[in-house]
GROMACS .gro file of C-alpha atoms in nm:
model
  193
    1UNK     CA    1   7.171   3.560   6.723
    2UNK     CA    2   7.211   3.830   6.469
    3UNK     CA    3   7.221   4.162   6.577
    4UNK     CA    4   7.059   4.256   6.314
    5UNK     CA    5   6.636   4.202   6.485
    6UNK     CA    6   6.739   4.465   6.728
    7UNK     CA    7   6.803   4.722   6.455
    8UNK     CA    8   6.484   4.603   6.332
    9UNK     CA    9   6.302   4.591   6.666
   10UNK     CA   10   6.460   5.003   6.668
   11UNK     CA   11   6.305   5.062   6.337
   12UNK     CA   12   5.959   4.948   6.468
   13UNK     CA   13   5.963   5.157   6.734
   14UNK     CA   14   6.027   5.456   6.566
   15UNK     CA   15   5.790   5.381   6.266
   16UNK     CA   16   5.500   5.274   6.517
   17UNK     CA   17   5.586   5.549   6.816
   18UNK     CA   18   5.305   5.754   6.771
   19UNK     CA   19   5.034   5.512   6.747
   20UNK     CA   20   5.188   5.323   7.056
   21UNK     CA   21   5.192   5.659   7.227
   22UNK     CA   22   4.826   5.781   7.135
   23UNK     CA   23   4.707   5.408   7.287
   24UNK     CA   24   4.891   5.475   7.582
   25UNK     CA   25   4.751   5.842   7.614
   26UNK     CA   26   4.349   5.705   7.569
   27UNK     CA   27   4.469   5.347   7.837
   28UNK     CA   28   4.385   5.138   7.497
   29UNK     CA   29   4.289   4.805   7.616
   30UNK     CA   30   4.492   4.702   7.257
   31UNK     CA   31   4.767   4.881   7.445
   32UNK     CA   32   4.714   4.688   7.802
   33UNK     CA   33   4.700   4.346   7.589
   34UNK     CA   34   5.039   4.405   7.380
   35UNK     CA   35   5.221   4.549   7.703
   36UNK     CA   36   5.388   4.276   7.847
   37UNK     CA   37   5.554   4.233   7.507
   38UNK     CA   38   5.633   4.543   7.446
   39UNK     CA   39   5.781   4.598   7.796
   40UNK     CA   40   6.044   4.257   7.817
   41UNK     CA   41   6.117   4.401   7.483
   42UNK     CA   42   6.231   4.712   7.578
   43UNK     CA   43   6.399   4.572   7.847
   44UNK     CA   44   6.610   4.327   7.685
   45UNK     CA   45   6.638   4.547   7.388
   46UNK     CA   46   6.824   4.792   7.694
   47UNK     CA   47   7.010   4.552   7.789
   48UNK     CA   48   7.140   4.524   7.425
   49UNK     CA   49   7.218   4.909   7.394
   50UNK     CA   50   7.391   4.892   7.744
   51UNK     CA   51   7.580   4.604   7.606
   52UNK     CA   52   7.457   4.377   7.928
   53UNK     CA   53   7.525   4.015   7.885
   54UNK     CA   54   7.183   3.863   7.684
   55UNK     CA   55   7.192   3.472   7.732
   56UNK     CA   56   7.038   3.254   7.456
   57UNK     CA   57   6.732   3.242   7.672
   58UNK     CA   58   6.683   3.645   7.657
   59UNK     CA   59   6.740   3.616   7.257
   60UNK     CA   60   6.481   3.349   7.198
   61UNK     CA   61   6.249   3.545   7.447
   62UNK     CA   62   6.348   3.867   7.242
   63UNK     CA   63   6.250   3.674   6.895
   64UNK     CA   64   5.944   3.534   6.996
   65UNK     CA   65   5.859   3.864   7.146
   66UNK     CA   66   5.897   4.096   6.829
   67UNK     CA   67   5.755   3.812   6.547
   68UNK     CA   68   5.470   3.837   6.758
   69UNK     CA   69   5.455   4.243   6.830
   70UNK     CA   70   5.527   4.289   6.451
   71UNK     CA   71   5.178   4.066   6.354
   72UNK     CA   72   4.996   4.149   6.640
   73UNK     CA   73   5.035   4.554   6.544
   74UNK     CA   74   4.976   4.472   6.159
   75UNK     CA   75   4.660   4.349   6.240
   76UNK     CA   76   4.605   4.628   6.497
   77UNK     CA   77   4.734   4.874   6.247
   78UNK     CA   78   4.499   4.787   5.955
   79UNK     CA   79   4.183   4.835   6.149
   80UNK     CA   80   4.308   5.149   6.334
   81UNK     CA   81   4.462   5.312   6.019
   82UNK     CA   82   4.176   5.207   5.768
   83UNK     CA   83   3.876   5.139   5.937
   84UNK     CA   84   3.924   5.401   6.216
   85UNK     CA   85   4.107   5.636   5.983
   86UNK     CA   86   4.330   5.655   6.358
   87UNK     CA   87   4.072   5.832   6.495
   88UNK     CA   88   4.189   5.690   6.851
   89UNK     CA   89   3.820   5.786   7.001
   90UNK     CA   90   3.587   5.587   6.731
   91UNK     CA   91   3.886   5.312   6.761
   92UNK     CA   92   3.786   5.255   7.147
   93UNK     CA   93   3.439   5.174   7.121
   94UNK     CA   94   3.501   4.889   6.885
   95UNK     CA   95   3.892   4.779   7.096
   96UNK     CA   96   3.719   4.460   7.264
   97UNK     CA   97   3.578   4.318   6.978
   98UNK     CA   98   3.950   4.356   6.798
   99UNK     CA   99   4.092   4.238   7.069
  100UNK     CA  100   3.853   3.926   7.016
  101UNK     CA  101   3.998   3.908   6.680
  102UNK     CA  102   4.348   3.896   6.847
  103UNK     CA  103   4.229   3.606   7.057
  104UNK     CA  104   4.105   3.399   6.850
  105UNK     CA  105   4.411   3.427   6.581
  106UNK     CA  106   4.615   3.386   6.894
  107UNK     CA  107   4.426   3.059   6.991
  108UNK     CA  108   4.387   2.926   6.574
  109UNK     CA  109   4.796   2.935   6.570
  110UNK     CA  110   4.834   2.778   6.865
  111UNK     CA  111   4.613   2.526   6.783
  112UNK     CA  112   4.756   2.484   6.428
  113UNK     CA  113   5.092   2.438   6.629
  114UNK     CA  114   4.945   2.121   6.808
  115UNK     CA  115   4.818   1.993   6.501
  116UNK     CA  116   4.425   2.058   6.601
  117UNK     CA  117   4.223   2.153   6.321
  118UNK     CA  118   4.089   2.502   6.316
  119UNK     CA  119   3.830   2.458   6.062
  120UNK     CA  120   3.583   2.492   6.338
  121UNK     CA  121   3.207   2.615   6.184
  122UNK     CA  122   3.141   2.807   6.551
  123UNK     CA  123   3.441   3.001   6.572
  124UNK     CA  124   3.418   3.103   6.166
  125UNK     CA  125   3.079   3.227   6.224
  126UNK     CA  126   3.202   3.435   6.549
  127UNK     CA  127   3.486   3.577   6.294
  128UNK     CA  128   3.278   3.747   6.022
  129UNK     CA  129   3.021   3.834   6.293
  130UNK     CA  130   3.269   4.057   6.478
  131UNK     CA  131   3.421   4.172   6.170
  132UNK     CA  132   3.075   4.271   6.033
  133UNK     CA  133   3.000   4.438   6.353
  134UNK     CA  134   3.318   4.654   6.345
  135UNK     CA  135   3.284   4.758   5.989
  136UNK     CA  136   2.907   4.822   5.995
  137UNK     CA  137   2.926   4.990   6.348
  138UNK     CA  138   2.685   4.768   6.498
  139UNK     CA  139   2.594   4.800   6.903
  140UNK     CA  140   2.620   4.390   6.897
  141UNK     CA  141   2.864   4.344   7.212
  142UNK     CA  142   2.652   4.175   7.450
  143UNK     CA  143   2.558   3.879   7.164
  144UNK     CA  144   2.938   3.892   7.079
  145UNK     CA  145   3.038   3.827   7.412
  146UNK     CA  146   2.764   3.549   7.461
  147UNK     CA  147   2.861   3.398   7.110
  148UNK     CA  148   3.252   3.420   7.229
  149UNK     CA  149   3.173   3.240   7.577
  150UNK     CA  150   2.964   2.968   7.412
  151UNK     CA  151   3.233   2.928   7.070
  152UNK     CA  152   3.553   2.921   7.376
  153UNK     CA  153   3.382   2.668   7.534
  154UNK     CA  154   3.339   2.407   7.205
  155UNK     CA  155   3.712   2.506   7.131
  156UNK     CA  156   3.823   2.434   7.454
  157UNK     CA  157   3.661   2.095   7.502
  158UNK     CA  158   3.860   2.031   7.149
  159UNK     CA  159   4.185   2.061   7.298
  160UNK     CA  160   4.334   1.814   7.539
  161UNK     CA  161   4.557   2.057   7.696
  162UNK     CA  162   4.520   2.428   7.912
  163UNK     CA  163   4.525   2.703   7.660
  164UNK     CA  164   4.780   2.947   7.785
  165UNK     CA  165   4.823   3.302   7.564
  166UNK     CA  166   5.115   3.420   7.472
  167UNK     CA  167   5.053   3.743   7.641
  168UNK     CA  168   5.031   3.513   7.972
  169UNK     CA  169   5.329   3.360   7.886
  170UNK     CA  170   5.501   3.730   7.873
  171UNK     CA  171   5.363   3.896   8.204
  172UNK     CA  172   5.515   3.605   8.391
  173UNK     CA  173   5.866   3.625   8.164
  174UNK     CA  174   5.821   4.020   8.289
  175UNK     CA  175   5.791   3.960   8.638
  176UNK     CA  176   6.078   3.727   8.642
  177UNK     CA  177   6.275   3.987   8.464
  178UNK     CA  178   6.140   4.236   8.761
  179UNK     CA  179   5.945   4.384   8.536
  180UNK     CA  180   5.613   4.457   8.721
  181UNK     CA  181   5.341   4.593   8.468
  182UNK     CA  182   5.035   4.562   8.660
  183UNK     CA  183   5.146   4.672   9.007
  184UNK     CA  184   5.122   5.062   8.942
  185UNK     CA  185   4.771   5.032   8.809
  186UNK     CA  186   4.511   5.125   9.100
  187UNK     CA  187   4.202   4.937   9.121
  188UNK     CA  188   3.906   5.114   9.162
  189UNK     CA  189   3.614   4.880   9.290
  190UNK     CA  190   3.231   5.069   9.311
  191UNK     CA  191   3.158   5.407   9.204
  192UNK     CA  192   3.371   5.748   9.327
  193UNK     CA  193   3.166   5.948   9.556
   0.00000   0.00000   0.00000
């Protein structure tokens, strides 16, 4: 592989820093989805620096990793930087139904990849109504979160195989790197007293 993505992967990092670093300051749910990604990057991208041996397997991992990073944060980036004017605290309230967006971009390419059509009527409608939501400001979660559960399920029951995100796909490449993301989270279950 050329050398040349991990200057590139470098360069990303240091153009996108601060915005990576005020997600992980507010615990971003954007931030907890694009974390398994970012981390196996890093790691490999260490492993580079430290001139560690990186098979073929590592630089596929490492180019899949960073095409997807690189769109995923565009996306992230346009609604943050002009629809939140990256105001990190107006940005929060409306994280879940981006993250929907993610999802369902995630699921249309991965669909286009197994040659299923994604001109699906249910799952255009759920688009523009959680991009109408975000941009007007609407309070519409709970009917976005119905509409998503019932549009998932028609999508599903199109597809003759187990969807599996690539962000699933990258927590288990983490932990078999030893990389354990979610194991210094606490879980907090009922209310503090």
């Amino acid at each position: 592989m050329d050398n040349s993505i991990y200057k590139d992967y470098a360069s990303w990092k240091i153009e996108n820093n601060d915005t990576v670093e005020e997600f992980i300051k507010n615990h971003s749910v954007i931030y907890e989805r694009i974390e398994p990604v970012y981390e196996v990057l890093n790691h490999i991208y260490n492993m580079v620096v430290e001139k560690q041996e990186v098979d073929e397997d590592l630089e596929t991992i490492f180019e899949v990793g960073f095409n997807y990073l690189h769109t995923q944060f565009d996306i992230i980036k346009i609604y943050f930087e002009t629809l939140f004017q990256s105001k990190c605290d107006d940005f929060v309230e409306y994280s879940d139904m981006i993250l929907f967006l993610l999802y369902i971009f995630d699921l249309r390419a991965d669909m286009e990849s197994n040659d299923i059509n994604t001109d699906i009527v249910e799952l255009d409608d759920l688009e523009v109504n959680i991009e109408n939501m975000i941009m007007e400001r609407r309070d519409d979660h709970e009917f976005i979160n119905s509409k998503m559960n019932e549009t998932l399920a028609i999508v599903f029951d199109l597809m003759d195989y187990e969807y599996v995100s690539i962000v699933d796909v990258f927590v288990e490449i983490a932990e078999n790197l030893g990389i354990f993301i979610y194991e210094d989270k606490e879980l907090v279950i009922g209310k503090e007293i």
